[in-house]
């Protein structure tokens, strides 16, 4: 089994790799271009022993107008992990599906479609609800989704409970006769 | 490889659609299975999650690093400490903080005690799913003794918030080690009783042997880890393969099986409980009784973790549990992703394995995979 460094040298001849970062002896991150990504993942799985898709997730860099997908792969023989990054255009986020490489991939892709609005054409059940039923807002994990504004609009204070200040509530509702602050 | 379900014509009158959950004792937590049955055989299954979605990962992006440690324990209710440890570990790695050795021993004990408590709850669940509710009463009683220990150690029974970045919140109370040993002795006796009564029971054997077989070629495509994987013959365990805390300082065995059915998975977990007790006894014997248990942190109100990213994993009762943290140098996380084993076991795997199963065995099959929906929805 090739060492991670030898593996990178070998893969670097066939793929455009960038931002290679060795975080620990057993963990490194790198970036691959979007058109090469799925073929790169397949080669890691079939030729380099990274058979376990540990997880797949997304990072929102709203200030740069990009999403960065992360595929974390694990090699059970060397106990080494590679985090593969792929940049997507945030306004037109679409990526090739990996459900034919890992059966669990469709679950991750369904979640990423719901939470970030990323499309994975061909992924089975992509438009099924994952966690959110009847969601009519922007995908909630995108940075511009404001959970405070959403909560205040959707679940605002109940009528008759205008104040959340306990002192105000006690003074006006529970003990109005003592509102002047007299001690008893 | 994903295999689409065969189309079913519901109007033929041959099939019936049934919902199991989200409030069903045979489902480990709040999720539901949309089952299509033909007679008493399941021909299609679709899982539905989201009943416990509280958006933990999103919430964590809006809180400071120290505020987040009160949130993470809620992601897996029966096993909060794995979340505490992993969150602390990723923050420590990116901050360049090293917890003292005493804290590492205490953390090891804490995680193993949590594993035992969670397994006891699961063991009761699997007994109940196959008609032996007495087992549940026994195991939950002993889990309560474990919660007593947690209360002593941390001040809380369920959400401990004890493992914090930099170490643990406090030293162990006076006489704790002796009381812990007594609880472990009691659990060991209980496990021997359970082995006789549950694992030698003809009904349990008949119903679980051959049920829900995970073949070796399913392991990688479906991301199967933990006891579900070890019961299929793979001697893989994060504690052994990528040692963390003090696991490379203690002796224990990785338990594997061969049949990979519901019975074998239960058997592997039973043996792992014995191994957990073995680990904890060694930790109690070797744990330092003096020295610091907490490394000083920066001013946590203005704590800026350097830009970076990392992934750290641990072996929880259900398999590989991990935290992926991305920071940008600010006081807030850029992204945190929680990798829980239930995510793969309870959705893609369950949908595949339910097909062809008798409707009466669905609850037992679900329990045998040992999943917690909150860690799916995060």
Coordinates of C-alpha atoms in Angstrom, one line a residue:
Chain A
X1 CA 0.0 0.0 0.0
X2 CA 1.4 3.4 -1.0
X3 CA 2.2 6.0 1.6
X4 CA 0.1 9.1 1.4
X5 CA 3.0 11.1 0.0
X6 CA 3.7 8.5 -2.7
X7 CA -0.1 8.4 -3.4
X8 CA -0.2 12.1 -3.9
X9 CA 2.8 12.0 -6.3
X10 CA 1.0 9.3 -8.3
X11 CA -2.4 11.0 -8.3
X12 CA -0.8 14.4 -9.0
X13 CA 0.3 13.1 -12.4
X14 CA -3.3 12.5 -13.5
X15 CA -5.3 15.1 -11.6
X16 CA -5.1 18.8 -10.8
X17 CA -4.6 18.8 -7.1
X18 CA -4.3 22.0 -5.0
X19 CA -4.4 23.3 -1.4
X20 CA -2.8 20.1 -0.1
X21 CA -2.7 20.3 3.7
X22 CA -1.4 17.6 6.0
X23 CA -3.3 18.1 9.2
X24 CA -1.9 14.9 11.0
X25 CA 0.0 11.8 10.1
X26 CA -3.3 10.1 9.4
X27 CA -5.3 13.0 7.9
X28 CA -4.8 15.2 4.9
X29 CA -6.9 17.5 2.9
X30 CA -6.7 18.5 -0.8
X31 CA -8.7 20.1 -3.5
X32 CA -9.6 18.6 -6.9
X33 CA -11.4 20.3 -9.7
X34 CA -15.1 19.7 -10.2
X35 CA -14.9 17.9 -13.6
X36 CA -12.3 15.5 -12.2
X37 CA -13.8 14.9 -8.8
X38 CA -15.9 11.8 -9.1
X39 CA -13.3 10.0 -11.2
X40 CA -10.7 11.0 -8.5
X41 CA -13.0 9.6 -5.8
X42 CA -13.4 6.4 -7.7
X43 CA -9.7 5.9 -8.2
X44 CA -9.1 6.5 -4.5
X45 CA -11.7 3.9 -3.7
X46 CA -10.7 1.2 -6.3
X47 CA -7.0 1.7 -6.6
X48 CA -5.8 3.2 -3.4
X49 CA -7.9 1.4 -0.8
X50 CA -10.0 4.4 0.4
X51 CA -13.1 2.3 0.4
X52 CA -15.0 3.9 3.3
X53 CA -16.9 7.1 2.7
X54 CA -16.8 8.5 6.2
X55 CA -19.1 11.4 5.4
X56 CA -19.9 14.0 2.8
X57 CA -20.7 17.6 3.7
X58 CA -20.5 21.2 2.5
X59 CA -19.0 24.4 3.7
X60 CA -20.5 27.8 2.8
X61 CA -18.1 30.5 1.9
X62 CA -20.7 33.2 1.2
X63 CA -18.1 36.0 1.0
X64 CA -16.4 34.2 -1.9
X65 CA -19.6 33.1 -3.6
X66 CA -18.7 29.4 -3.4
X67 CA -19.5 26.2 -1.7
X68 CA -16.8 23.7 -0.9
X69 CA -18.0 20.1 -0.8
X70 CA -16.0 17.8 1.5
X71 CA -15.8 14.0 0.9
X72 CA -14.0 12.3 3.7
X73 CA -12.5 8.9 2.7
X74 CA -10.9 6.3 5.0
X75 CA -8.5 3.5 4.2
X76 CA -9.0 0.6 6.5
X77 CA -5.6 -0.9 5.8
X78 CA -3.5 2.1 6.5
X79 CA -6.0 3.9 8.8
X80 CA -5.4 7.0 6.8
X81 CA -8.0 9.6 5.9
X82 CA -8.2 12.0 3.0
X83 CA -10.6 15.0 2.9
X84 CA -11.3 15.8 -0.7
X85 CA -12.6 19.4 -1.4
X86 CA -14.5 20.4 -4.5
X87 CA -15.5 24.0 -5.1
X88 CA -18.9 24.8 -6.5
X89 CA -20.4 28.0 -7.8
X90 CA -22.7 29.1 -5.0
X91 CA -25.4 30.6 -7.3
X92 CA -25.5 27.5 -9.5
X93 CA -24.5 24.7 -7.2
X94 CA -24.5 21.4 -9.0
X95 CA -22.3 18.3 -8.7
X96 CA -22.1 14.9 -10.2
X97 CA -23.7 12.2 -8.1
X98 CA -21.7 9.5 -6.2
X99 CA -24.7 7.2 -5.5
X100 CA -23.2 4.6 -7.8
X101 CA -20.0 4.6 -5.9
X102 CA -21.4 4.4 -2.4
X103 CA -25.1 3.5 -1.8
X104 CA -25.2 5.8 1.2
X105 CA -24.2 8.7 -1.1
X106 CA -27.8 9.4 -2.1
X107 CA -28.7 10.1 1.6
X108 CA -26.0 12.7 1.9
X109 CA -26.9 14.2 -1.5
X110 CA -30.6 14.4 -0.5
X111 CA -29.7 16.2 2.7
X112 CA -27.3 18.7 0.8
X113 CA -30.0 19.4 -1.7
X114 CA -32.4 20.3 1.1
X115 CA -30.0 22.1 3.4
X116 CA -27.9 24.0 0.8
X117 CA -29.8 23.7 -2.4
X118 CA -27.1 21.8 -4.2
X119 CA -28.3 19.7 -7.2
X120 CA -27.0 16.2 -7.9
X121 CA -28.6 15.2 -11.2
X122 CA -29.5 11.5 -11.3
X123 CA -29.3 10.9 -7.5
X124 CA -32.4 8.8 -6.5
X125 CA -35.0 10.6 -4.4
X126 CA -33.0 13.8 -4.5
X127 CA -36.1 16.0 -4.2
X128 CA -37.7 13.9 -1.4
X129 CA -38.0 15.6 2.0
X130 CA -35.1 14.8 4.2
X131 CA -35.7 16.5 7.5
X132 CA -37.9 19.4 6.6
X133 CA -41.5 18.8 5.5
X134 CA -43.2 21.5 3.4
X135 CA -40.2 23.9 3.7
X136 CA -40.9 27.1 1.8
X137 CA -37.9 29.2 2.7
X138 CA -34.3 29.3 1.3
X139 CA -32.3 26.2 2.2
X140 CA -31.6 26.7 5.9
X141 CA -27.9 25.9 6.2
X142 CA -27.0 28.6 3.7
X143 CA -25.3 31.4 5.6
X144 CA -27.8 34.0 4.6
X145 CA -30.7 32.2 6.2
X146 CA -31.3 34.1 9.5
X147 CA -32.6 31.7 12.1
X148 CA -33.4 34.5 14.5
X149 CA -35.5 36.5 12.0
X150 CA -37.2 33.2 10.9
X151 CA -38.0 32.3 14.5
X152 CA -39.4 35.7 15.4
X153 CA -41.6 35.8 12.3
X154 CA -42.8 32.2 12.6
X155 CA -42.9 31.7 16.3
X156 CA -43.3 35.2 17.7
X157 CA -44.5 36.0 21.2
X158 CA -48.0 34.8 22.0
X159 CA -50.7 37.5 22.2
X160 CA -51.1 38.8 25.8
X161 CA -47.4 38.1 26.6
X162 CA -45.9 41.2 25.1
X163 CA -42.9 41.3 27.5
X164 CA -40.4 38.6 28.2
X165 CA -39.1 40.6 31.2
X166 CA -40.1 38.7 34.3
X167 CA -40.1 41.8 36.4
X168 CA -42.5 43.5 34.0
X169 CA -44.7 40.4 33.8
X170 CA -44.9 40.0 37.5
X171 CA -45.6 43.7 38.0
X172 CA -48.3 44.0 35.4
X173 CA -50.0 40.6 35.5
X174 CA -49.3 38.8 38.8
X175 CA -49.0 41.6 41.4
X176 CA -50.3 44.8 39.8
X177 CA -51.1 46.2 43.3
X178 CA -47.4 46.3 44.2
X179 CA -46.2 47.8 41.0
X180 CA -45.0 50.9 42.7
X181 CA -42.3 48.7 44.2
X182 CA -43.5 48.7 47.8
X183 CA -42.1 45.8 49.9
X184 CA -44.4 43.3 51.6
Chain B
X1 CA -24.3 0.5 -5.3
X2 CA -27.8 1.9 -5.0
X3 CA -30.5 -0.6 -6.0
X4 CA -33.9 1.1 -6.6
X5 CA -37.0 -0.6 -5.2
X6 CA -39.2 -2.5 -7.6
X7 CA -42.4 -0.6 -8.4
X8 CA -45.5 -1.6 -6.5
X9 CA -49.1 -1.1 -7.7
X10 CA -51.0 -0.2 -4.6
X11 CA -54.3 -0.2 -6.5
X12 CA -54.0 -3.9 -7.1
X13 CA -55.2 -4.6 -3.6
X14 CA -52.3 -7.0 -3.1
X15 CA -50.3 -4.5 -1.0
X16 CA -50.9 -2.5 2.1
X17 CA -49.0 0.6 3.2
X18 CA -48.3 0.8 6.9
X19 CA -46.5 3.4 9.1
X20 CA -44.3 2.2 11.9
X21 CA -43.4 5.2 14.1
X22 CA -42.6 8.0 14.8
X23 CA -44.2 6.9 18.1
X24 CA -43.5 3.2 18.3
X25 CA -41.6 1.4 21.0
X26 CA -39.8 -0.7 18.4
X27 CA -38.2 2.3 16.8
X28 CA -35.1 3.6 18.5
X29 CA -36.2 7.2 18.9
X30 CA -38.5 9.3 16.8
X31 CA -38.4 8.3 13.2
X32 CA -40.8 6.4 11.1
X33 CA -40.8 3.7 8.5
X34 CA -43.2 3.8 5.6
X35 CA -43.6 0.1 4.9
X36 CA -45.3 -1.5 1.9
X37 CA -46.4 -5.0 2.8
X38 CA -47.7 -8.0 0.9
X39 CA -49.3 -10.3 3.4
X40 CA -47.0 -10.1 6.4
X41 CA -43.9 -9.6 4.3
X42 CA -42.3 -6.2 3.8
X43 CA -41.7 -5.5 0.1
X44 CA -40.6 -1.8 0.3
X45 CA -39.4 0.5 3.1
X46 CA -38.8 4.2 3.1
X47 CA -37.5 6.0 6.2
X48 CA -38.6 9.3 7.4
X49 CA -36.5 11.4 9.7
X50 CA -36.7 15.0 11.0
X51 CA -39.0 14.7 14.0
X52 CA -36.2 15.7 16.2
X53 CA -34.4 18.2 13.9
X54 CA -33.2 21.1 16.0
X55 CA -30.5 22.3 13.7
X56 CA -27.5 21.8 16.0
X57 CA -24.9 22.4 13.3
X58 CA -26.6 25.6 12.3
X59 CA -26.9 26.7 15.9
X60 CA -23.2 26.1 16.5
X61 CA -22.3 28.5 13.7
X62 CA -23.9 31.3 15.7
X63 CA -22.3 30.6 19.1
X64 CA -18.9 31.1 20.5
X65 CA -16.6 28.1 21.0
X66 CA -17.3 27.8 24.7
X67 CA -21.0 28.2 24.3
X68 CA -21.2 25.2 21.9
X69 CA -20.1 22.7 24.5
X70 CA -23.5 23.0 26.2
X71 CA -25.2 22.1 22.9
X72 CA -23.3 19.1 21.6
X73 CA -24.3 16.7 24.4
X74 CA -27.9 16.8 23.2
X75 CA -27.1 15.4 19.8
X76 CA -27.1 11.8 21.0
X77 CA -29.3 11.6 24.1
X78 CA -28.2 8.2 25.6
X79 CA -24.5 8.9 24.8
X80 CA -23.8 12.6 25.3
X81 CA -20.2 12.2 26.4
X82 CA -18.9 11.1 23.0
X83 CA -20.1 14.5 21.6
X84 CA -18.5 16.3 24.5
X85 CA -15.2 14.5 24.0
X86 CA -15.1 14.9 20.2
X87 CA -16.1 18.6 20.2
X88 CA -13.4 19.2 22.9
X89 CA -10.9 17.2 20.8
X90 CA -11.4 19.1 17.5
X91 CA -11.2 22.5 19.3
X92 CA -8.1 21.5 21.2
X93 CA -6.4 20.3 18.1
X94 CA -7.0 23.5 16.1
X95 CA -6.2 25.6 19.2
X96 CA -3.0 23.8 20.0
X97 CA -4.2 22.9 23.5
X98 CA -3.3 19.6 25.2
X99 CA -5.4 18.2 28.0
X100 CA -3.4 17.0 31.1
X101 CA -2.8 13.2 31.4
X102 CA -5.1 12.9 34.4
X103 CA -8.0 14.4 32.3
X104 CA -7.3 11.9 29.5
X105 CA -7.6 9.0 32.0
X106 CA -10.8 10.5 33.4
X107 CA -12.2 11.0 29.9
X108 CA -11.4 7.4 29.0
X109 CA -13.3 6.2 32.1
X110 CA -16.2 8.6 31.3
X111 CA -16.6 7.3 27.8
X112 CA -16.4 3.7 28.7
X113 CA -19.0 4.2 31.5
X114 CA -21.2 5.9 29.0
X115 CA -20.8 3.0 26.6
X116 CA -21.8 0.6 29.2
X117 CA -24.9 2.6 30.2
X118 CA -25.9 3.0 26.6
X119 CA -25.4 -0.7 25.9
X120 CA -27.5 -1.6 28.9
X121 CA -30.4 0.5 27.6
X122 CA -30.0 -1.1 24.2
X123 CA -29.8 -4.6 25.7
X124 CA -33.1 -4.0 27.5
X125 CA -34.6 -2.7 24.2
X126 CA -33.6 -5.8 22.2
X127 CA -35.1 -8.0 25.0
X128 CA -38.3 -6.0 24.9
X129 CA -38.5 -6.1 21.1
X130 CA -38.5 -9.9 21.2
X131 CA -41.0 -10.3 24.0
X132 CA -38.7 -10.3 27.1
X133 CA -39.6 -7.1 28.9
X134 CA -38.1 -8.3 32.2
X135 CA -34.6 -7.9 30.7
X136 CA -35.4 -4.2 30.1
X137 CA -36.3 -3.7 33.8
X138 CA -33.1 -5.3 34.9
X139 CA -30.8 -3.5 32.6
X140 CA -32.4 -0.1 33.1
X141 CA -32.1 -0.5 36.9
X142 CA -28.3 -1.1 36.5
X143 CA -28.1 1.8 34.0
X144 CA -29.6 3.9 36.8
X145 CA -26.7 2.9 39.1
X146 CA -24.4 4.1 36.3
X147 CA -26.3 7.4 36.1
X148 CA -25.7 7.7 39.9
X149 CA -22.0 7.5 39.2
X150 CA -22.3 10.2 36.5
X151 CA -24.2 12.4 38.9
X152 CA -21.4 12.0 41.4
X153 CA -18.8 12.7 38.8
X154 CA -20.4 15.5 36.9
X155 CA -23.4 16.8 38.8
X156 CA -25.8 15.6 36.1
X157 CA -27.4 12.3 35.2
X158 CA -27.9 12.7 31.4
X159 CA -26.4 15.8 29.9
X160 CA -23.2 16.0 31.9
X161 CA -21.3 18.8 30.1
X162 CA -18.2 17.5 31.9
X163 CA -15.7 17.0 29.2
X164 CA -14.7 20.5 28.1
X165 CA -12.0 21.9 25.9
X166 CA -8.8 21.7 27.9
X167 CA -9.7 18.8 30.1
X168 CA -12.6 17.9 32.4
X169 CA -14.6 20.1 34.8
X170 CA -13.6 18.5 38.0
X171 CA -11.7 15.8 39.8
X172 CA -13.4 12.6 40.9
X173 CA -15.2 12.7 44.3
X174 CA -13.7 11.0 47.4
X175 CA -14.3 7.3 47.3
X176 CA -15.7 7.3 43.8
X177 CA -13.4 4.5 42.5
X178 CA -14.7 2.0 45.1
X179 CA -18.3 2.8 44.4
X180 CA -17.6 2.5 40.6
X181 CA -16.0 -0.9 41.1
X182 CA -19.1 -2.1 43.0
X183 CA -21.4 -0.9 40.2
X184 CA -19.2 -2.7 37.6
X185 CA -19.3 -5.9 39.7
X186 CA -23.1 -5.7 39.7
X187 CA -23.3 -5.1 36.0
X188 CA -21.1 -8.1 35.4
X189 CA -23.3 -10.4 37.4
X190 CA -26.3 -9.0 35.5
X191 CA -24.7 -9.7 32.2
X192 CA -24.2 -13.4 33.2
X193 CA -27.9 -13.6 34.1
X194 CA -28.9 -11.9 30.8
X195 CA -26.7 -14.3 28.9
X196 CA -28.5 -17.3 30.5
X197 CA -32.0 -16.0 30.1
X198 CA -32.0 -14.1 26.9
X199 CA -29.2 -15.6 24.7
X200 CA -30.2 -19.2 25.6
X201 CA -33.9 -18.5 25.1
X202 CA -35.3 -20.6 22.3
X203 CA -37.8 -17.9 21.2
X204 CA -35.0 -15.3 21.1
X205 CA -32.7 -17.6 19.2
X206 CA -35.4 -18.7 16.7
X207 CA -36.5 -15.1 15.9
X208 CA -33.0 -13.5 15.7
X209 CA -30.8 -16.1 14.0
X210 CA -30.8 -15.5 10.3
X211 CA -32.7 -12.2 10.7
X212 CA -31.2 -9.1 9.1
X213 CA -28.0 -10.5 7.8
X214 CA -25.4 -7.9 6.8
X215 CA -23.1 -9.4 4.2
X216 CA -19.5 -8.4 3.9
X217 CA -20.0 -6.7 0.6
X218 CA -22.5 -4.4 2.1
X219 CA -20.1 -2.9 4.6
X220 CA -18.3 -0.3 2.5
X221 CA -21.1 0.8 0.2
X222 CA -23.4 1.4 3.1
X223 CA -20.8 2.9 5.5
X224 CA -21.4 0.3 8.2
X225 CA -19.2 0.6 11.2
X226 CA -19.0 -0.5 14.8
X227 CA -20.6 -3.7 16.2
X228 CA -22.8 -4.0 13.0
X229 CA -19.5 -4.3 11.1
X230 CA -17.6 -6.4 13.6
X231 CA -20.5 -9.0 13.7
X232 CA -19.8 -9.5 10.0
X233 CA -16.2 -10.5 10.8
X234 CA -14.3 -7.3 10.5
X235 CA -11.9 -6.7 13.4
X236 CA -12.2 -2.9 13.1
X237 CA -12.4 -0.6 16.0
X238 CA -11.4 3.1 16.2
X239 CA -10.0 2.5 19.7
X240 CA -7.6 -0.1 18.3
X241 CA -6.9 1.2 14.8
X242 CA -6.5 4.9 15.6
X243 CA -5.9 5.0 19.3
X244 CA -7.0 8.1 21.2
X245 CA -7.1 9.1 24.9
X246 CA -5.6 6.2 26.9
X247 CA -6.8 3.2 24.9
X248 CA -3.4 2.1 23.8
X249 CA -2.4 1.9 27.5
X250 CA -5.0 -0.7 28.5
X251 CA -5.6 -4.3 27.4
X252 CA -8.8 -5.4 25.8
X253 CA -10.0 -7.5 22.8
X254 CA -11.9 -6.5 19.6
X255 CA -14.9 -8.8 19.5
X256 CA -15.9 -10.1 16.1
X257 CA -18.6 -12.5 14.8
X258 CA -19.3 -14.4 11.7
X259 CA -23.1 -14.9 11.2
X260 CA -23.8 -11.2 11.0
X261 CA -27.4 -11.5 11.9
X262 CA -29.5 -10.0 14.7
X263 CA -28.4 -12.6 17.2
X264 CA -24.7 -12.2 16.4
X265 CA -24.9 -8.4 16.7
X266 CA -26.5 -8.8 20.1
X267 CA -23.8 -11.3 21.1
X268 CA -21.0 -9.0 20.0
X269 CA -22.4 -6.1 22.0
X270 CA -22.8 -8.4 25.1
X271 CA -19.1 -9.4 24.8
X272 CA -18.1 -5.7 24.3
X273 CA -19.8 -4.8 27.5
X274 CA -17.5 -7.3 29.3
X275 CA -14.5 -5.7 27.5
X276 CA -15.7 -2.3 28.6
X277 CA -15.8 -3.4 32.2
X278 CA -12.3 -4.8 31.7
X279 CA -11.0 -1.4 30.4
X280 CA -12.7 0.5 33.2
X281 CA -11.1 -1.6 35.9
X282 CA -7.7 -1.0 34.4
X283 CA -8.4 2.7 34.2
X284 CA -9.5 2.8 37.9
X285 CA -6.3 1.0 38.9
X286 CA -4.0 3.3 36.9
X287 CA -5.6 6.7 36.9
X288 CA -3.5 9.3 38.6
X289 CA -5.1 10.7 41.7
X290 CA -3.2 14.0 41.7
X291 CA -2.2 16.6 39.2
X292 CA -4.1 19.0 37.0
X293 CA -7.3 18.0 35.3
X294 CA -7.7 21.2 33.2
X295 CA -5.4 23.1 31.0
X296 CA -6.0 26.9 31.3
X297 CA -7.9 28.2 28.3
X298 CA -7.7 31.6 26.6
X299 CA -10.3 34.2 27.7
X300 CA -13.3 32.2 26.5
X301 CA -15.4 35.3 25.9
X302 CA -13.0 36.4 23.2
X303 CA -11.7 33.1 22.1
X304 CA -10.6 33.0 18.5
X305 CA -9.6 29.6 17.2
X306 CA -6.9 29.8 14.4
X307 CA -8.0 29.1 10.9
X308 CA -8.0 25.4 10.0
X309 CA -9.9 22.2 9.7
X310 CA -9.7 18.8 11.2
X311 CA -11.7 15.6 11.7
X312 CA -11.5 13.5 14.8
X313 CA -13.4 10.2 15.5
X314 CA -14.1 7.9 18.3
X315 CA -15.7 4.5 18.7
X316 CA -19.1 4.9 20.2
X317 CA -21.5 2.0 20.9
X318 CA -22.9 2.2 17.4
X319 CA -19.7 2.7 15.5
X320 CA -17.6 5.6 14.2
X321 CA -18.6 8.9 15.6
X322 CA -16.7 11.9 14.4
X323 CA -16.6 15.7 14.4
X324 CA -15.4 17.7 11.4
X325 CA -14.6 21.3 12.3
X326 CA -13.7 24.1 10.0
X327 CA -12.6 27.4 11.5
X328 CA -11.8 30.8 9.9
X329 CA -9.9 32.5 12.7
X330 CA -13.0 34.2 14.2
X331 CA -14.8 33.6 17.4
X332 CA -17.3 31.3 15.6
X333 CA -17.1 28.0 13.8
X334 CA -17.3 28.3 10.0
X335 CA -18.7 24.8 9.8
X336 CA -19.1 21.8 12.1
X337 CA -20.3 18.4 10.8
X338 CA -21.3 15.6 13.1
X339 CA -20.7 12.2 11.7
X340 CA -22.9 9.7 13.5
X341 CA -23.2 6.0 12.6
X342 CA -27.0 6.1 12.8
X343 CA -27.0 8.3 9.6
X344 CA -26.0 5.4 7.4
X345 CA -27.4 2.5 9.5
X346 CA -30.9 3.8 10.0
X347 CA -31.6 5.1 6.5
X348 CA -29.9 3.5 3.4
X349 CA -29.1 0.3 5.2
X350 CA -32.5 -0.1 7.0
X351 CA -34.3 0.6 3.7
X352 CA -32.4 -2.3 2.1
X353 CA -32.6 -4.8 4.9
X354 CA -36.3 -4.3 5.7
X355 CA -37.2 -5.7 2.3
X356 CA -38.2 -9.4 2.6
X357 CA -38.5 -9.2 6.4
X358 CA -41.6 -10.3 8.3
X359 CA -43.6 -7.3 9.6
X360 CA -43.3 -8.7 13.1
X361 CA -39.5 -8.6 13.0
X362 CA -39.1 -5.0 11.8
X363 CA -39.0 -3.6 15.3
X364 CA -36.3 -6.1 16.3
X365 CA -34.3 -5.5 13.2
X366 CA -34.4 -1.8 13.8
X367 CA -33.2 -2.2 17.4
X368 CA -30.5 -4.6 16.3
X369 CA -28.9 -1.9 14.2
X370 CA -28.9 0.4 17.3
X371 CA -29.6 3.8 16.0
X372 CA -30.4 7.2 17.4
X373 CA -32.3 9.6 15.2
X374 CA -31.1 12.9 16.8
X375 CA -27.6 12.2 15.5
X376 CA -29.1 11.7 12.0
X377 CA -30.9 15.1 12.0
X378 CA -28.4 17.1 13.9

